[in-house]
PDB file of C-alpha atoms in Angstrom:
ATOM      1  CA  MET A   1     -56.674 171.035 261.499  1.00  0.00           C
ATOM      2  CA  ASP A   2     -54.406 168.063 260.732  1.00  0.00           C
ATOM      3  CA  THR A   3     -52.148 168.851 257.756  1.00  0.00           C
ATOM      4  CA  ALA A   4     -49.178 166.642 258.699  1.00  0.00           C
ATOM      5  CA  PRO A   5     -48.817 163.326 256.883  1.00  0.00           C
ATOM      6  CA  PRO A   6     -49.073 160.135 258.946  1.00  0.00           C
ATOM      7  CA  THR A   7     -46.077 157.884 259.554  1.00  0.00           C
ATOM      8  CA  ALA A   8     -45.604 154.889 257.231  1.00  0.00           C
ATOM      9  CA  LEU A   9     -42.481 152.859 257.963  1.00  0.00           C
ATOM     10  CA  ILE A  10     -41.435 149.279 257.191  1.00  0.00           C
ATOM     11  CA  THR A  11     -38.551 148.229 259.456  1.00  0.00           C
ATOM     12  CA  ALA A  12     -38.305 144.568 258.454  1.00  0.00           C
ATOM     13  CA  PRO A  13     -37.429 143.256 256.033  1.00  0.00           C
ATOM     14  CA  THR A  14     -34.898 145.887 255.006  1.00  0.00           C
ATOM     15  CA  VAL A  15     -34.231 147.238 251.495  1.00  0.00           C
ATOM     16  CA  ASP A  16     -32.696 144.605 249.180  1.00  0.00           C
ATOM     17  CA  GLN A  17     -32.737 141.947 251.913  1.00  0.00           C
ATOM     18  CA  ILE A  18     -32.742 138.342 250.699  1.00  0.00           C
ATOM     19  CA  VAL A  19     -35.919 136.680 252.004  1.00  0.00           C
ATOM     20  CA  TYR A  20     -37.466 133.208 251.761  1.00  0.00           C
ATOM     21  CA  ASP A  21     -40.320 131.034 253.020  1.00  0.00           C
ATOM     22  CA  THR A  22     -42.627 133.030 255.341  1.00  0.00           C
ATOM     23  CA  ILE A  23     -41.611 136.665 255.748  1.00  0.00           C
ATOM     24  CA  PRO A  24     -42.893 138.697 258.703  1.00  0.00           C
ATOM     25  CA  VAL A  25     -43.314 142.342 257.695  1.00  0.00           C
ATOM     26  CA  VAL A  26     -42.784 144.697 260.647  1.00  0.00           C
ATOM     27  CA  GLY A  27     -43.462 148.401 260.711  1.00  0.00           C
ATOM     28  CA  THR A  28     -45.252 151.479 261.979  1.00  0.00           C
ATOM     29  CA  ALA A  29     -48.512 153.079 260.843  1.00  0.00           C
ATOM     30  CA  THR A  30     -49.430 156.054 263.054  1.00  0.00           C
ATOM     31  CA  ASP A  31     -50.458 159.700 262.962  1.00  0.00           C
ATOM     32  CA  GLY A  32     -49.114 161.119 266.207  1.00  0.00           C
ATOM     33  CA  ALA A  33     -51.987 162.326 268.377  1.00  0.00           C
ATOM     34  CA  PHE A  34     -54.550 161.814 265.603  1.00  0.00           C
ATOM     35  CA  PRO A  35     -56.235 158.500 264.768  1.00  0.00           C
ATOM     36  CA  ILE A  36     -55.529 156.957 261.399  1.00  0.00           C
ATOM     37  CA  ALA A  37     -58.296 156.050 258.979  1.00  0.00           C
ATOM     38  CA  LEU A  38     -56.561 153.091 257.318  1.00  0.00           C
ATOM     39  CA  TRP A  39     -53.242 151.415 256.677  1.00  0.00           C
ATOM     40  CA  GLN A  40     -52.747 148.823 253.957  1.00  0.00           C
ATOM     41  CA  LEU A  41     -49.771 146.551 253.232  1.00  0.00           C
ATOM     42  CA  GLU A  42     -49.364 145.189 249.711  1.00  0.00           C
ATOM     43  CA  VAL A  43     -46.723 143.237 247.783  1.00  0.00           C
ATOM     44  CA  GLY A  44     -45.989 143.103 244.072  1.00  0.00           C
ATOM     45  CA  PRO A  45     -43.400 141.591 241.720  1.00  0.00           C
ATOM     46  CA  GLY A  46     -40.631 143.902 240.491  1.00  0.00           C
ATOM     47  CA  ASP A  47     -39.720 147.516 241.211  1.00  0.00           C
ATOM     48  CA  PRO A  48     -42.070 149.132 240.532  1.00  0.00           C
ATOM     49  CA  PRO A  49     -44.612 146.322 240.428  1.00  0.00           C
ATOM     50  CA  PRO A  50     -47.170 146.260 237.596  1.00  0.00           C
ATOM     51  CA  SER A  51     -49.800 145.137 240.111  1.00  0.00           C
ATOM     52  CA  TRP A  52     -50.242 144.808 243.871  1.00  0.00           C
ATOM     53  CA  THR A  53     -51.598 142.012 246.084  1.00  0.00           C
ATOM     54  CA  PRO A  54     -53.080 143.079 249.451  1.00  0.00           C
ATOM     55  CA  LEU A  55     -51.533 141.322 252.467  1.00  0.00           C
ATOM     56  CA  ASN A  56     -53.308 143.069 255.348  1.00  0.00           C
ATOM     57  CA  SER A  57     -55.040 146.291 256.389  1.00  0.00           C
ATOM     58  CA  SER A  58     -56.435 147.895 259.526  1.00  0.00           C
ATOM     59  CA  GLY A  59     -57.988 151.060 260.876  1.00  0.00           C
ATOM     60  CA  SER A  60     -55.863 150.919 264.039  1.00  0.00           C
ATOM     61  CA  SER A  61     -52.424 152.408 264.579  1.00  0.00           C
ATOM     62  CA  ILE A  62     -49.477 150.056 265.016  1.00  0.00           C
ATOM     63  CA  VAL A  63     -45.989 150.899 266.278  1.00  0.00           C
ATOM     64  CA  ASP A  64     -43.076 148.607 265.396  1.00  0.00           C
ATOM     65  CA  GLY A  65     -45.435 145.647 265.149  1.00  0.00           C
ATOM     66  CA  GLU A  66     -46.098 142.843 262.690  1.00  0.00           C
ATOM     67  CA  LEU A  67     -48.151 144.191 259.804  1.00  0.00           C
ATOM     68  CA  ALA A  68     -48.500 140.839 258.038  1.00  0.00           C
ATOM     69  CA  GLN A  69     -46.764 137.592 257.093  1.00  0.00           C
ATOM     70  CA  TRP A  70     -46.067 136.925 253.431  1.00  0.00           C
ATOM     71  CA  VAL A  71     -46.182 133.168 252.804  1.00  0.00           C
ATOM     72  CA  THR A  72     -44.175 132.415 249.656  1.00  0.00           C
ATOM     73  CA  LYS A  73     -44.265 128.630 249.683  1.00  0.00           C
ATOM     74  CA  ALA A  74     -46.685 126.083 251.021  1.00  0.00           C
ATOM     75  CA  PHE A  75     -46.862 122.309 250.912  1.00  0.00           C
ATOM     76  CA  VAL A  76     -50.269 121.040 249.883  1.00  0.00           C
ATOM     77  CA  SER A  77     -51.287 117.484 250.787  1.00  0.00           C
ATOM     78  CA  GLU A  78     -53.643 115.337 248.699  1.00  0.00           C
ATOM     79  CA  GLU A  79     -56.263 115.570 251.408  1.00  0.00           C
ATOM     80  CA  SER A  80     -56.405 117.867 254.380  1.00  0.00           C
ATOM     81  CA  GLY A  81     -54.581 116.419 257.358  1.00  0.00           C
ATOM     82  CA  LEU A  82     -52.667 113.755 255.441  1.00  0.00           C
ATOM     83  CA  PRO A  83     -48.867 113.830 255.303  1.00  0.00           C
ATOM     84  CA  ALA A  84     -48.583 112.899 251.599  1.00  0.00           C
ATOM     85  CA  ILE A  85     -47.506 115.903 249.538  1.00  0.00           C
ATOM     86  CA  LYS A  86     -49.291 116.391 246.246  1.00  0.00           C
ATOM     87  CA  GLU A  87     -47.803 119.707 245.152  1.00  0.00           C
ATOM     88  CA  ILE A  88     -45.810 122.674 246.314  1.00  0.00           C
ATOM     89  CA  ALA A  89     -47.273 126.141 245.869  1.00  0.00           C
ATOM     90  CA  LEU A  90     -44.270 128.400 245.317  1.00  0.00           C
ATOM     91  CA  THR A  91     -44.026 132.119 244.635  1.00  0.00           C
ATOM     92  CA  ALA A  92     -41.507 132.748 241.845  1.00  0.00           C
ATOM     93  CA  ASN A  93     -38.078 133.904 243.002  1.00  0.00           C
ATOM     94  CA  GLY A  94     -37.009 137.429 242.139  1.00  0.00           C
ATOM     95  CA  LEU A  95     -37.442 141.054 243.055  1.00  0.00           C
ATOM     96  CA  TYR A  96     -40.576 142.106 244.998  1.00  0.00           C
ATOM     97  CA  THR A  97     -41.712 145.352 246.598  1.00  0.00           C
ATOM     98  CA  PHE A  98     -43.738 145.790 249.775  1.00  0.00           C
ATOM     99  CA  ARG A  99     -45.836 148.964 249.981  1.00  0.00           C
ATOM    100  CA  LEU A 100     -47.296 150.341 253.214  1.00  0.00           C
ATOM    101  CA  THR A 101     -49.870 153.095 252.657  1.00  0.00           C
ATOM    102  CA  VAL A 102     -51.196 155.018 255.666  1.00  0.00           C
ATOM    103  CA  THR A 103     -54.083 157.489 255.417  1.00  0.00           C
ATOM    104  CA  ASP A 104     -55.205 159.623 258.347  1.00  0.00           C
ATOM    105  CA  GLN A 105     -58.721 160.869 259.014  1.00  0.00           C
ATOM    106  CA  ALA A 106     -57.920 164.246 257.430  1.00  0.00           C
ATOM    107  CA  GLY A 107     -57.042 162.495 254.150  1.00  0.00           C
ATOM    108  CA  ASN A 108     -53.259 162.896 254.416  1.00  0.00           C
ATOM    109  CA  THR A 109     -51.377 159.907 253.030  1.00  0.00           C
ATOM    110  CA  SER A 110     -47.859 158.489 253.388  1.00  0.00           C
ATOM    111  CA  VAL A 111     -46.366 155.588 251.450  1.00  0.00           C
ATOM    112  CA  ALA A 112     -43.346 153.440 252.383  1.00  0.00           C
ATOM    113  CA  PRO A 113     -41.980 151.003 249.778  1.00  0.00           C
ATOM    114  CA  VAL A 114     -39.344 148.339 250.526  1.00  0.00           C
ATOM    115  CA  ARG A 115     -37.775 146.206 247.775  1.00  0.00           C
ATOM    116  CA  VAL A 116     -36.636 142.636 248.644  1.00  0.00           C
ATOM    117  CA  ASN A 117     -35.128 139.659 246.832  1.00  0.00           C
ATOM    118  CA  LEU A 118     -37.091 136.421 247.194  1.00  0.00           C
ATOM    119  CA  GLU A 119     -34.849 133.341 247.035  1.00  0.00           C
ATOM    120  CA  ASN A 120     -36.770 130.208 247.976  1.00  0.00           C
ATOM    121  CA  LEU A 121     -34.860 126.948 247.774  1.00  0.00           C
ATOM    122  CA  LEU A 122     -36.736 124.127 246.091  1.00  0.00           C
ATOM    123  CA  ILE A 123     -35.251 120.652 246.450  1.00  0.00           C
ATOM    124  CA  THR A 124     -36.272 118.312 243.626  1.00  0.00           C
ATOM    125  CA  ASN A 125     -35.388 114.824 242.355  1.00  0.00           C
ATOM    126  CA  VAL A 126     -34.782 113.369 245.809  1.00  0.00           C
ATOM    127  CA  THR A 127     -34.089 109.637 245.928  1.00  0.00           C
ATOM    128  CA  VAL A 128     -34.620 107.402 248.917  1.00  0.00           C
ATOM    129  CA  ASN A 129     -31.788 105.263 250.221  1.00  0.00           C
ATOM    130  CA  PRO A 130     -33.003 101.856 251.465  1.00  0.00           C
ATOM    131  CA  ARG A 131     -30.784 102.204 254.532  1.00  0.00           C
ATOM    132  CA  PHE A 132     -32.500 103.620 257.567  1.00  0.00           C
ATOM    133  CA  PHE A 133     -31.727 104.344 261.178  1.00  0.00           C
ATOM    134  CA  MET A 134     -33.236 102.012 263.762  1.00  0.00           C
ATOM    135  CA  ALA A 135     -33.865 104.146 266.868  1.00  0.00           C
ATOM    136  CA  SER A 136     -34.431 101.124 269.098  1.00  0.00           C
ATOM    137  CA  THR A 137     -30.933  99.741 268.513  1.00  0.00           C
ATOM    138  CA  ASP A 138     -28.999 102.901 267.562  1.00  0.00           C
ATOM    139  CA  SER A 139     -27.801 101.147 264.444  1.00  0.00           C
ATOM    140  CA  ILE A 140     -28.212 101.403 260.694  1.00  0.00           C
ATOM    141  CA  ALA A 141     -29.946  98.599 258.817  1.00  0.00           C
ATOM    142  CA  SER A 142     -30.636  97.829 255.161  1.00  0.00           C
ATOM    143  CA  ALA A 143     -34.147  97.301 253.863  1.00  0.00           C
TER     144      ALA A 143
END
């Protein structure tokens, strides 16, 4: 009978690490010689978070592999495929907690939380200078 808890471990990012943009979450979800039933990775604002958002889950073991990528900012164009940017979807900066929960087939559960600091940089109020670089002549010209 399996009475040992499974392994739940987040190795990256590390506790209190400053993160930004797209964050790969790396870790381990195993149960030794026994198969796991499920692992689930979630993220929530604060420590402890009032709510959790699922990022990924699986019924297969993983050892020191990428569990998920947390995308915290995305540029959205007016129409798909066009370069014009209409808006920026940005997750609020601050403290967040990742939670990896691993449950084995015997019902044993392990939980691994990791707190991080999200610090996305948002550049606003950019002005365009009428001077531009002319690649064909390696010179700078005025518009």
